[in-house]
Amino acid sequence: MSQHMPPGEVLVLLAGCTLLQILFALYLPFALLIDLPLIVTLYIGWYTGPINGALWGSVFGLMRDVTGVLPYWGINGISKTLLGFLTAYLSRWVFLESLLGRILLIAVVSLLDGLLVAWLLNLFGPGWPDRTWQILLQQAAGTGLVGGAFFRAYDHYKFPEKDFTQIR
Amino acid sequence: MTASAHRRAFSWLIGLLLFHLLLLSVQVRTPEGQLLLRSVGLTLLTPFASGVHFISSSFTDFLDRYVFLQDAQSENQRLVRENDQLRLELHRLQELVAMLPRSPDYQALQHGRSFRTVLADVVGRTSPFLSPHLILNQGTRAGVSYDSAVITPRGIVGRVISVGPFGAEVELVTNARAAAGARLEESRWEGVVLGRGDGWLDLEYISVSQPVAVGETVITSGSDRIYPKGLPIGTVEAVDAAPHIYQKIRVRPAVNLSLLEEVLVVVGQAPGPPRSESPDPAEPAAGAQQEARRH
């Protein structure tokens, strides 16, 4: 694991995500549209490389499958493994420091993730979810906004020496 | 990044994807029953979800009872319970009154409607991305089984589609592929309600020749052998008669399914021999058939 994200830190993020997912399911079901496991997976992939991106994407995806009570476990696992891996490669080619750019990138990746999950759900039996496009777009928008805020806040925490006033 | 590092990264990716595909392949659902893996999953998830639910609800209860509204909270809970009991009693009596002219031997019908329930807390919900399901904190150890009906005093909620020792997963009646045998309470026409997937229900197979009034109550017919007979499903919201053979009837569910905190799960018929005396209005409403068969 890279020095930027030691395993203990990722496990704390995993526990926090799990707790929030369960609390959202109980008290704020609409907040489940914000894909917290995807946001953390992307952050890990972005800063630590493809192996960690895929590995932790796998773990966070499975957590989303279990806490979201999906009909089959492994659907989010597959999508987040792929996206964690791809994001790590993307970070080598794309220099993306602006907040708006990050929000857009996370929203697009969230849309890809949603499409992949919906396609796998259809492939394995349950069929296309109800109101697929409406939910996908809401999920992409919510995840993009919260993801942008998370990246920025966590960057401040991880890299306090960096001059974030230059980032718009 | 060197070529060997690339190869290593791709090896990890392929290994992880194979792991997930393997995981998915052992989860293929058979038409006969539930999956062992899901049962294990429910068993693992439910205590954790129940624990979080317990801690968070204890904390909010503490605030409600001792910080904000010490007396009002308990008084409100008592009134809600009393109201629920009265609603259940009202539906039972309405159904009894409706049965009187149809059959002189209503005692036998009344006996056939006895059922037992267990109270369960809702400790989880699915992501809105999917058809809504609920997770309950009661499972096979409390008598819950596959296809058990889930109800509230206001009406039906859904049926159990997966169950573990300490938890169960419930498909809501409003989900796109859910259905229940139904009857119009006043006119007694029988049909089938189908979930639309958007929170509403459609009442199907009511002929255009049969008049249906907006506002009429739709109740369970018992024909699906899952839901007890005579429980409210909802009220007719809109009727479109032409130009179909059957009317298109939209039904508003009787229960607000997004605000459920606790439900009753029908776990079997009530014990006791058939009664032969005159009917006693104080007897509990009844009638569950627990055979695992979906409409």
PDB file of N, CA and C in Angstrom, chain B residues 29-74:
ATOM      1  N   ARG B  29     -30.229 -18.062  -8.605  1.00  0.00           N
ATOM      2  CA  ARG B  29     -31.425 -18.343  -7.815  1.00  0.00           C
ATOM      3  C   ARG B  29     -32.242 -19.458  -8.463  1.00  0.00           C
ATOM      4  N   THR B  30     -32.580 -20.433  -7.665  1.00  0.00           N
ATOM      5  CA  THR B  30     -33.442 -21.499  -8.167  1.00  0.00           C
ATOM      6  C   THR B  30     -34.895 -21.127  -7.916  1.00  0.00           C
ATOM      7  N   PRO B  31     -35.812 -21.588  -8.768  1.00  0.00           N
ATOM      8  CA  PRO B  31     -37.208 -21.206  -8.575  1.00  0.00           C
ATOM      9  C   PRO B  31     -37.808 -21.791  -7.300  1.00  0.00           C
ATOM     10  N   GLU B  32     -37.206 -22.856  -6.785  1.00  0.00           N
ATOM     11  CA  GLU B  32     -37.807 -23.505  -5.604  1.00  0.00           C
ATOM     12  C   GLU B  32     -37.593 -22.725  -4.321  1.00  0.00           C
ATOM     13  N   GLY B  33     -36.451 -22.112  -4.202  1.00  0.00           N
ATOM     14  CA  GLY B  33     -36.213 -21.502  -2.891  1.00  0.00           C
ATOM     15  C   GLY B  33     -35.131 -20.455  -2.910  1.00  0.00           C
ATOM     16  N   GLN B  34     -34.752 -20.049  -1.726  1.00  0.00           N
ATOM     17  CA  GLN B  34     -33.791 -18.978  -1.587  1.00  0.00           C
ATOM     18  C   GLN B  34     -32.371 -19.524  -1.675  1.00  0.00           C
ATOM     19  N   LEU B  35     -31.430 -18.609  -1.662  1.00  0.00           N
ATOM     20  CA  LEU B  35     -30.029 -18.984  -1.755  1.00  0.00           C
ATOM     21  C   LEU B  35     -29.419 -19.099  -0.367  1.00  0.00           C
ATOM     22  N   LEU B  36     -28.570 -20.096  -0.230  1.00  0.00           N
ATOM     23  CA  LEU B  36     -27.888 -20.279   1.047  1.00  0.00           C
ATOM     24  C   LEU B  36     -27.009 -19.072   1.348  1.00  0.00           C
ATOM     25  N   LEU B  37     -26.337 -18.577   0.316  1.00  0.00           N
ATOM     26  CA  LEU B  37     -25.417 -17.462   0.517  1.00  0.00           C
ATOM     27  C   LEU B  37     -26.140 -16.221   1.029  1.00  0.00           C
ATOM     28  N   ARG B  38     -27.352 -15.989   0.515  1.00  0.00           N
ATOM     29  CA  ARG B  38     -28.112 -14.817   0.979  1.00  0.00           C
ATOM     30  C   ARG B  38     -28.579 -15.007   2.402  1.00  0.00           C
ATOM     31  N   SER B  39     -28.927 -16.238   2.731  1.00  0.00           N
ATOM     32  CA  SER B  39     -29.344 -16.517   4.101  1.00  0.00           C
ATOM     33  C   SER B  39     -28.186 -16.237   5.058  1.00  0.00           C
ATOM     34  N   VAL B  40     -26.989 -16.688   4.660  1.00  0.00           N
ATOM     35  CA  VAL B  40     -25.796 -16.423   5.481  1.00  0.00           C
ATOM     36  C   VAL B  40     -25.544 -14.923   5.554  1.00  0.00           C
ATOM     37  N   GLY B  41     -25.711 -14.271   4.419  1.00  0.00           N
ATOM     38  CA  GLY B  41     -25.505 -12.822   4.384  1.00  0.00           C
ATOM     39  C   GLY B  41     -26.456 -12.090   5.311  1.00  0.00           C
ATOM     40  N   LEU B  42     -27.718 -12.489   5.259  1.00  0.00           N
ATOM     41  CA  LEU B  42     -28.700 -11.872   6.158  1.00  0.00           C
ATOM     42  C   LEU B  42     -28.316 -12.129   7.609  1.00  0.00           C
ATOM     43  N   THR B  43     -27.849 -13.349   7.881  1.00  0.00           N
ATOM     44  CA  THR B  43     -27.468 -13.702   9.242  1.00  0.00           C
ATOM     45  C   THR B  43     -26.320 -12.823   9.721  1.00  0.00           C
ATOM     46  N   LEU B  44     -25.390 -12.523   8.811  1.00  0.00           N
ATOM     47  CA  LEU B  44     -24.249 -11.691   9.204  1.00  0.00           C
ATOM     48  C   LEU B  44     -24.628 -10.220   9.281  1.00  0.00           C
ATOM     49  N   LEU B  45     -25.464  -9.785   8.329  1.00  0.00           N
ATOM     50  CA  LEU B  45     -25.776  -8.355   8.253  1.00  0.00           C
ATOM     51  C   LEU B  45     -26.765  -7.928   9.341  1.00  0.00           C
ATOM     52  N   THR B  46     -27.758  -8.790   9.594  1.00  0.00           N
ATOM     53  CA  THR B  46     -28.852  -8.368  10.471  1.00  0.00           C
ATOM     54  C   THR B  46     -28.402  -7.989  11.878  1.00  0.00           C
ATOM     55  N   PRO B  47     -27.523  -8.790  12.545  1.00  0.00           N
ATOM     56  CA  PRO B  47     -27.118  -8.359  13.888  1.00  0.00           C
ATOM     57  C   PRO B  47     -26.393  -7.022  13.864  1.00  0.00           C
ATOM     58  N   PHE B  48     -25.595  -6.792  12.817  1.00  0.00           N
ATOM     59  CA  PHE B  48     -24.867  -5.532  12.733  1.00  0.00           C
ATOM     60  C   PHE B  48     -25.848  -4.376  12.529  1.00  0.00           C
ATOM     61  N   ALA B  49     -26.771  -4.578  11.559  1.00  0.00           N
ATOM     62  CA  ALA B  49     -27.774  -3.534  11.295  1.00  0.00           C
ATOM     63  C   ALA B  49     -28.665  -3.325  12.515  1.00  0.00           C
ATOM     64  N   SER B  50     -29.002  -4.436  13.194  1.00  0.00           N
ATOM     65  CA  SER B  50     -29.838  -4.321  14.398  1.00  0.00           C
ATOM     66  C   SER B  50     -29.096  -3.558  15.480  1.00  0.00           C
ATOM     67  N   GLY B  51     -27.776  -3.814  15.583  1.00  0.00           N
ATOM     68  CA  GLY B  51     -26.973  -3.126  16.599  1.00  0.00           C
ATOM     69  C   GLY B  51     -26.945  -1.630  16.355  1.00  0.00           C
ATOM     70  N   VAL B  52     -26.697  -1.256  15.111  1.00  0.00           N
ATOM     71  CA  VAL B  52     -26.679   0.172  14.762  1.00  0.00           C
ATOM     72  C   VAL B  52     -28.054   0.787  15.013  1.00  0.00           C
ATOM     73  N   HIS B  53     -29.095   0.035  14.615  1.00  0.00           N
ATOM     74  CA  HIS B  53     -30.466   0.515  14.813  1.00  0.00           C
ATOM     75  C   HIS B  53     -30.752   0.698  16.288  1.00  0.00           C
ATOM     76  N   PHE B  54     -30.305  -0.268  17.111  1.00  0.00           N
ATOM     77  CA  PHE B  54     -30.562  -0.212  18.552  1.00  0.00           C
ATOM     78  C   PHE B  54     -29.868   1.003  19.172  1.00  0.00           C
ATOM     79  N   ILE B  55     -28.578   1.165  18.825  1.00  0.00           N
ATOM     80  CA  ILE B  55     -27.821   2.271  19.428  1.00  0.00           C
ATOM     81  C   ILE B  55     -28.407   3.617  18.990  1.00  0.00           C
ATOM     82  N   SER B  56     -28.666   3.747  17.677  1.00  0.00           N
ATOM     83  CA  SER B  56     -29.173   5.036  17.206  1.00  0.00           C
ATOM     84  C   SER B  56     -30.573   5.317  17.720  1.00  0.00           C
ATOM     85  N   SER B  57     -31.419   4.267  17.765  1.00  0.00           N
ATOM     86  CA  SER B  57     -32.792   4.510  18.244  1.00  0.00           C
ATOM     87  C   SER B  57     -32.805   4.752  19.753  1.00  0.00           C
ATOM     88  N   SER B  58     -31.876   4.081  20.491  1.00  0.00           N
ATOM     89  CA  SER B  58     -31.800   4.331  21.933  1.00  0.00           C
ATOM     90  C   SER B  58     -31.408   5.782  22.195  1.00  0.00           C
ATOM     91  N   PHE B  59     -30.461   6.251  21.381  1.00  0.00           N
ATOM     92  CA  PHE B  59     -29.994   7.622  21.557  1.00  0.00           C
ATOM     93  C   PHE B  59     -31.117   8.620  21.253  1.00  0.00           C
ATOM     94  N   THR B  60     -31.798   8.388  20.126  1.00  0.00           N
ATOM     95  CA  THR B  60     -32.875   9.321  19.770  1.00  0.00           C
ATOM     96  C   THR B  60     -34.048   9.201  20.740  1.00  0.00           C
ATOM     97  N   ASP B  61     -34.304   7.959  21.204  1.00  0.00           N
ATOM     98  CA  ASP B  61     -35.360   7.765  22.214  1.00  0.00           C
ATOM     99  C   ASP B  61     -35.026   8.539  23.484  1.00  0.00           C
ATOM    100  N   PHE B  62     -33.748   8.465  23.862  1.00  0.00           N
ATOM    101  CA  PHE B  62     -33.310   9.162  25.069  1.00  0.00           C
ATOM    102  C   PHE B  62     -33.555  10.662  24.932  1.00  0.00           C
ATOM    103  N   LEU B  63     -33.171  11.186  23.764  1.00  0.00           N
ATOM    104  CA  LEU B  63     -33.382  12.618  23.546  1.00  0.00           C
ATOM    105  C   LEU B  63     -34.871  12.956  23.580  1.00  0.00           C
ATOM    106  N   ASP B  64     -35.658  12.111  22.901  1.00  0.00           N
ATOM    107  CA  ASP B  64     -37.091  12.379  22.817  1.00  0.00           C
ATOM    108  C   ASP B  64     -37.771  12.283  24.184  1.00  0.00           C
ATOM    109  N   ARG B  65     -37.372  11.270  24.939  1.00  0.00           N
ATOM    110  CA  ARG B  65     -38.087  11.003  26.193  1.00  0.00           C
ATOM    111  C   ARG B  65     -37.643  11.932  27.314  1.00  0.00           C
ATOM    112  N   TYR B  66     -36.341  12.161  27.410  1.00  0.00           N
ATOM    113  CA  TYR B  66     -35.838  12.826  28.604  1.00  0.00           C
ATOM    114  C   TYR B  66     -35.351  14.244  28.353  1.00  0.00           C
ATOM    115  N   VAL B  67     -35.138  14.572  27.103  1.00  0.00           N
ATOM    116  CA  VAL B  67     -34.640  15.926  26.853  1.00  0.00           C
ATOM    117  C   VAL B  67     -35.750  16.806  26.279  1.00  0.00           C
ATOM    118  N   PHE B  68     -36.430  16.267  25.287  1.00  0.00           N
ATOM    119  CA  PHE B  68     -37.408  17.116  24.588  1.00  0.00           C
ATOM    120  C   PHE B  68     -38.828  16.954  25.118  1.00  0.00           C
ATOM    121  N   LEU B  69     -39.364  15.765  25.010  1.00  0.00           N
ATOM    122  CA  LEU B  69     -40.801  15.596  25.281  1.00  0.00           C
ATOM    123  C   LEU B  69     -41.033  14.353  26.136  1.00  0.00           C
ATOM    124  N   GLN B  70     -40.765  14.479  27.390  1.00  0.00           N
ATOM    125  CA  GLN B  70     -40.829  13.313  28.262  1.00  0.00           C
ATOM    126  C   GLN B  70     -42.207  12.650  28.257  1.00  0.00           C
ATOM    127  N   ASP B  71     -43.260  13.441  28.454  1.00  0.00           N
ATOM    128  CA  ASP B  71     -44.598  12.849  28.562  1.00  0.00           C
ATOM    129  C   ASP B  71     -45.257  12.667  27.199  1.00  0.00           C
ATOM    130  N   ALA B  72     -45.049  13.623  26.339  1.00  0.00           N
ATOM    131  CA  ALA B  72     -45.737  13.582  25.045  1.00  0.00           C
ATOM    132  C   ALA B  72     -45.348  12.357  24.243  1.00  0.00           C
ATOM    133  N   GLN B  73     -44.082  11.939  24.337  1.00  0.00           N
ATOM    134  CA  GLN B  73     -43.618  10.787  23.555  1.00  0.00           C
ATOM    135  C   GLN B  73     -44.350   9.509  23.957  1.00  0.00           C
ATOM    136  N   SER B  74     -44.404   9.242  25.259  1.00  0.00           N
ATOM    137  CA  SER B  74     -45.052   8.001  25.711  1.00  0.00           C
ATOM    138  C   SER B  74     -46.556   8.056  25.450  1.00  0.00           C
TER     139      SER B  74
END
